[in-house]
Amino acid sequence: MIARVLDVCDAVANLINREWGPTAPDAVTSEDFIPELAVDTITGRKVYVMPSQYGQAEVLDRASDLNEYRITIIIVEKYTVANGPTNTWVRNLMLFVQDQIYDRLMNHRDEPVMEDLMPESGSVTPYDYEMLVEAKMFVSEVEINFQKVESI
């Protein structure tokens, strides 16, 4: 199952990359499982996609299971202008998270992220207040739980 959840992370990162189309130094990655969130090293907007949980949700019958694959997406951007983050800057980043990440991945009517893998549930932490105030860095976290019926 770990191979499957890593494939889901890659598919989600590819979808975000395709929809958002970041240019350097902005980036999307599913290859960094220990993102460096140090204020001194962050440049641009970074989107990290990583596995957070997977397993069998339910036995459907003798030949198939309902499996779940939960991923975590961390969105980070450092405020680089003098004084401190503005409400407009924070609001625009929260809208980015909503529009480009959460809404796109939770859309049940759009094509699946990967084969017939569909989003079951999701949640958003809009921003980390302490990181914003103390480090002038926007950090938001999105969790999406995907499910798929799989033959055993």
PDB file of C-alpha atoms in Angstrom:
ATOM      1  CA  MET A   1       0.000   0.000   0.000  1.00  0.00           C
ATOM      2  CA  ILE A   2       2.878   2.423   0.570  1.00  0.00           C
ATOM      3  CA  ALA A   3       3.688   2.315  -3.145  1.00  0.00           C
ATOM      4  CA  ARG A   4       0.070   3.196  -3.905  1.00  0.00           C
ATOM      5  CA  VAL A   5      -0.077   6.187  -1.546  1.00  0.00           C
ATOM      6  CA  LEU A   6       3.217   7.473  -2.976  1.00  0.00           C
ATOM      7  CA  ASP A   7       1.694   7.177  -6.462  1.00  0.00           C
ATOM      8  CA  VAL A   8      -1.293   9.186  -5.206  1.00  0.00           C
ATOM      9  CA  CYS A   9       1.088  11.890  -3.928  1.00  0.00           C
ATOM     10  CA  ASP A  10       2.830  12.027  -7.304  1.00  0.00           C
ATOM     11  CA  ALA A  11      -0.510  12.276  -9.125  1.00  0.00           C
ATOM     12  CA  VAL A  12      -1.708  15.075  -6.830  1.00  0.00           C
ATOM     13  CA  ALA A  13       1.580  16.986  -7.242  1.00  0.00           C
ATOM     14  CA  ASN A  14       1.346  16.628 -11.034  1.00  0.00           C
ATOM     15  CA  LEU A  15      -2.250  17.883 -11.013  1.00  0.00           C
ATOM     16  CA  ILE A  16      -1.387  20.931  -8.864  1.00  0.00           C
ATOM     17  CA  ASN A  17       1.653  21.614 -11.050  1.00  0.00           C
ATOM     18  CA  ARG A  18      -0.453  21.423 -14.217  1.00  0.00           C
ATOM     19  CA  GLU A  19      -3.274  23.603 -12.858  1.00  0.00           C
ATOM     20  CA  TRP A  20      -1.131  26.209 -11.086  1.00  0.00           C
ATOM     21  CA  GLY A  21       1.879  26.242 -13.434  1.00  0.00           C
ATOM     22  CA  PRO A  22       4.455  27.598 -10.990  1.00  0.00           C
ATOM     23  CA  THR A  23       7.602  29.342 -12.173  1.00  0.00           C
ATOM     24  CA  ALA A  24      10.870  29.354 -10.209  1.00  0.00           C
ATOM     25  CA  PRO A  25      11.367  29.895  -7.344  1.00  0.00           C
ATOM     26  CA  ASP A  26       7.787  28.619  -6.795  1.00  0.00           C
ATOM     27  CA  ALA A  27       7.534  24.817  -6.853  1.00  0.00           C
ATOM     28  CA  VAL A  28       5.413  21.727  -6.192  1.00  0.00           C
ATOM     29  CA  THR A  29       7.029  18.506  -5.002  1.00  0.00           C
ATOM     30  CA  SER A  30       6.057  15.054  -3.771  1.00  0.00           C
ATOM     31  CA  GLU A  31       9.685  14.008  -3.302  1.00  0.00           C
ATOM     32  CA  ASP A  32      10.462  15.977  -0.124  1.00  0.00           C
ATOM     33  CA  PHE A  33       9.182  14.104   2.931  1.00  0.00           C
ATOM     34  CA  ILE A  34      11.009  16.401   5.372  1.00  0.00           C
ATOM     35  CA  PRO A  35      10.418  19.900   4.015  1.00  0.00           C
ATOM     36  CA  GLU A  36      12.761  22.569   5.288  1.00  0.00           C
ATOM     37  CA  LEU A  37      10.477  25.235   6.696  1.00  0.00           C
ATOM     38  CA  ALA A  38      13.254  27.497   7.937  1.00  0.00           C
ATOM     39  CA  VAL A  39      12.585  31.159   7.250  1.00  0.00           C
ATOM     40  CA  ASP A  40      16.136  31.703   5.976  1.00  0.00           C
ATOM     41  CA  THR A  41      15.912  29.043   3.248  1.00  0.00           C
ATOM     42  CA  ILE A  42      12.404  29.452   1.814  1.00  0.00           C
ATOM     43  CA  THR A  43      12.166  31.336  -1.480  1.00  0.00           C
ATOM     44  CA  GLY A  44       8.938  31.671  -3.399  1.00  0.00           C
ATOM     45  CA  ARG A  45       5.815  29.619  -2.779  1.00  0.00           C
ATOM     46  CA  LYS A  46       6.360  25.938  -2.040  1.00  0.00           C
ATOM     47  CA  VAL A  47       3.742  23.195  -2.136  1.00  0.00           C
ATOM     48  CA  TYR A  48       4.757  19.908  -0.502  1.00  0.00           C
ATOM     49  CA  VAL A  49       2.649  16.783  -1.090  1.00  0.00           C
ATOM     50  CA  MET A  50       3.270  13.837   1.228  1.00  0.00           C
ATOM     51  CA  PRO A  51       1.583  10.704   2.531  1.00  0.00           C
ATOM     52  CA  SER A  52       0.011  10.904   5.960  1.00  0.00           C
ATOM     53  CA  GLN A  53      -2.039   7.712   6.344  1.00  0.00           C
ATOM     54  CA  TYR A  54      -3.263   4.696   4.410  1.00  0.00           C
ATOM     55  CA  GLY A  55      -5.116   1.478   5.096  1.00  0.00           C
ATOM     56  CA  GLN A  56      -8.130  -0.719   4.616  1.00  0.00           C
ATOM     57  CA  ALA A  57     -11.300   1.181   5.466  1.00  0.00           C
ATOM     58  CA  GLU A  58     -13.722  -1.650   4.906  1.00  0.00           C
ATOM     59  CA  VAL A  59     -14.010  -5.198   3.598  1.00  0.00           C
ATOM     60  CA  LEU A  60     -16.678  -5.011   0.888  1.00  0.00           C
ATOM     61  CA  ASP A  61     -16.888  -8.673  -0.038  1.00  0.00           C
ATOM     62  CA  ARG A  62     -14.643 -11.711  -0.431  1.00  0.00           C
ATOM     63  CA  ALA A  63     -12.975 -10.227  -3.503  1.00  0.00           C
ATOM     64  CA  SER A  64     -12.670  -6.498  -2.778  1.00  0.00           C
ATOM     65  CA  ASP A  65     -11.769  -3.932  -0.137  1.00  0.00           C
ATOM     66  CA  LEU A  66     -12.362  -0.227   0.247  1.00  0.00           C
ATOM     67  CA  ASN A  67      -8.904   1.287   0.781  1.00  0.00           C
ATOM     68  CA  GLU A  68      -8.108   4.807   1.953  1.00  0.00           C
ATOM     69  CA  TYR A  69      -5.131   6.991   1.082  1.00  0.00           C
ATOM     70  CA  ARG A  70      -4.730  10.237   3.054  1.00  0.00           C
ATOM     71  CA  ILE A  71      -2.287  12.866   1.869  1.00  0.00           C
ATOM     72  CA  THR A  72      -1.103  16.088   3.438  1.00  0.00           C
ATOM     73  CA  ILE A  73      -0.309  19.167   1.388  1.00  0.00           C
ATOM     74  CA  ILE A  74       1.705  21.931   3.033  1.00  0.00           C
ATOM     75  CA  ILE A  75       1.759  25.356   1.386  1.00  0.00           C
ATOM     76  CA  VAL A  76       4.515  27.745   2.478  1.00  0.00           C
ATOM     77  CA  GLU A  77       5.523  31.260   1.476  1.00  0.00           C
ATOM     78  CA  LYS A  78       7.713  33.800   3.266  1.00  0.00           C
ATOM     79  CA  TYR A  79       6.666  37.450   3.444  1.00  0.00           C
ATOM     80  CA  THR A  80       9.554  39.438   1.995  1.00  0.00           C
ATOM     81  CA  VAL A  81       8.388  43.044   2.208  1.00  0.00           C
ATOM     82  CA  ALA A  82       9.310  45.314   5.128  1.00  0.00           C
ATOM     83  CA  ASN A  83       7.058  45.690   8.192  1.00  0.00           C
ATOM     84  CA  GLY A  84       4.979  42.509   8.245  1.00  0.00           C
ATOM     85  CA  PRO A  85       2.387  40.432   6.443  1.00  0.00           C
ATOM     86  CA  THR A  86      -0.692  42.307   5.322  1.00  0.00           C
ATOM     87  CA  ASN A  87      -4.259  41.051   5.488  1.00  0.00           C
ATOM     88  CA  THR A  88      -4.437  41.231   1.682  1.00  0.00           C
ATOM     89  CA  TRP A  89      -1.344  39.007   1.300  1.00  0.00           C
ATOM     90  CA  VAL A  90      -2.727  36.434   3.760  1.00  0.00           C
ATOM     91  CA  ARG A  91      -6.158  36.540   2.133  1.00  0.00           C
ATOM     92  CA  ASN A  92      -4.695  35.973  -1.354  1.00  0.00           C
ATOM     93  CA  LEU A  93      -2.731  32.973  -0.109  1.00  0.00           C
ATOM     94  CA  MET A  94      -5.801  31.505   1.616  1.00  0.00           C
ATOM     95  CA  LEU A  95      -7.705  31.932  -1.660  1.00  0.00           C
ATOM     96  CA  PHE A  96      -4.864  30.157  -3.510  1.00  0.00           C
ATOM     97  CA  VAL A  97      -5.136  27.240  -1.078  1.00  0.00           C
ATOM     98  CA  GLN A  98      -8.916  27.127  -1.499  1.00  0.00           C
ATOM     99  CA  ASP A  99      -9.020  27.531  -5.296  1.00  0.00           C
ATOM    100  CA  GLN A 100      -5.891  25.737  -6.505  1.00  0.00           C
ATOM    101  CA  ILE A 101      -5.606  22.976  -3.912  1.00  0.00           C
ATOM    102  CA  TYR A 102      -8.733  22.148  -1.919  1.00  0.00           C
ATOM    103  CA  ASP A 103     -11.500  22.883  -4.448  1.00  0.00           C
ATOM    104  CA  ARG A 104      -9.597  21.236  -7.285  1.00  0.00           C
ATOM    105  CA  LEU A 105      -8.875  18.045  -5.345  1.00  0.00           C
ATOM    106  CA  MET A 106     -12.293  17.786  -3.678  1.00  0.00           C
ATOM    107  CA  ASN A 107     -14.276  18.262  -6.916  1.00  0.00           C
ATOM    108  CA  HIS A 108     -16.244  15.015  -7.263  1.00  0.00           C
ATOM    109  CA  ARG A 109     -17.542  16.024 -10.683  1.00  0.00           C
ATOM    110  CA  ASP A 110     -14.153  16.467 -12.320  1.00  0.00           C
ATOM    111  CA  GLU A 111     -11.880  13.740 -13.611  1.00  0.00           C
ATOM    112  CA  PRO A 112     -10.369  11.618 -10.840  1.00  0.00           C
ATOM    113  CA  VAL A 113      -6.866  12.470  -9.654  1.00  0.00           C
ATOM    114  CA  MET A 114      -5.791   8.916 -10.476  1.00  0.00           C
ATOM    115  CA  GLU A 115      -7.903   6.254 -12.201  1.00  0.00           C
ATOM    116  CA  ASP A 116     -11.072   5.822 -10.131  1.00  0.00           C
ATOM    117  CA  LEU A 117      -9.582   7.262  -6.959  1.00  0.00           C
ATOM    118  CA  MET A 118     -12.085   9.727  -5.550  1.00  0.00           C
ATOM    119  CA  PRO A 119     -11.842  12.219  -2.673  1.00  0.00           C
ATOM    120  CA  GLU A 120     -13.848  11.112   0.337  1.00  0.00           C
ATOM    121  CA  SER A 121     -13.165  13.939   2.782  1.00  0.00           C
ATOM    122  CA  GLY A 122     -10.832  16.850   3.299  1.00  0.00           C
ATOM    123  CA  SER A 123      -9.872  19.594   5.715  1.00  0.00           C
ATOM    124  CA  VAL A 124      -7.905  22.836   5.633  1.00  0.00           C
ATOM    125  CA  THR A 125      -5.893  24.663   8.274  1.00  0.00           C
ATOM    126  CA  PRO A 126      -6.041  28.140   6.677  1.00  0.00           C
ATOM    127  CA  TYR A 127      -2.784  29.363   8.235  1.00  0.00           C
ATOM    128  CA  ASP A 128      -0.503  28.941  11.216  1.00  0.00           C
ATOM    129  CA  TYR A 129      -0.897  32.114  13.284  1.00  0.00           C
ATOM    130  CA  GLU A 130       2.382  31.740  15.196  1.00  0.00           C
ATOM    131  CA  MET A 131       4.436  31.195  12.022  1.00  0.00           C
ATOM    132  CA  LEU A 132       2.749  34.197  10.424  1.00  0.00           C
ATOM    133  CA  VAL A 133       3.367  36.559  13.335  1.00  0.00           C
ATOM    134  CA  GLU A 134       6.745  35.313  14.550  1.00  0.00           C
ATOM    135  CA  ALA A 135       8.425  34.237  11.302  1.00  0.00           C
ATOM    136  CA  LYS A 136       6.451  36.271   8.721  1.00  0.00           C
ATOM    137  CA  MET A 137       5.753  33.001   6.938  1.00  0.00           C
ATOM    138  CA  PHE A 138       2.427  31.724   5.630  1.00  0.00           C
ATOM    139  CA  VAL A 139       1.960  28.014   6.334  1.00  0.00           C
ATOM    140  CA  SER A 140      -1.279  26.240   5.453  1.00  0.00           C
ATOM    141  CA  GLU A 141      -2.091  22.542   5.604  1.00  0.00           C
ATOM    142  CA  VAL A 142      -4.620  20.594   3.558  1.00  0.00           C
ATOM    143  CA  GLU A 143      -5.531  16.962   4.178  1.00  0.00           C
ATOM    144  CA  ILE A 144      -7.415  14.955   1.575  1.00  0.00           C
ATOM    145  CA  ASN A 145      -8.648  11.413   2.108  1.00  0.00           C
ATOM    146  CA  PHE A 146      -9.057   9.407  -1.105  1.00  0.00           C
ATOM    147  CA  GLN A 147     -10.847   6.080  -1.358  1.00  0.00           C
ATOM    148  CA  LYS A 148     -10.815   3.299  -3.902  1.00  0.00           C
ATOM    149  CA  VAL A 149     -12.450  -0.098  -4.228  1.00  0.00           C
ATOM    150  CA  GLU A 150      -9.666  -2.573  -4.971  1.00  0.00           C
ATOM    151  CA  SER A 151      -9.704  -6.268  -5.759  1.00  0.00           C
ATOM    152  CA  ILE A 152      -7.655  -8.494  -3.537  1.00  0.00           C
TER     153      ILE A 152
END
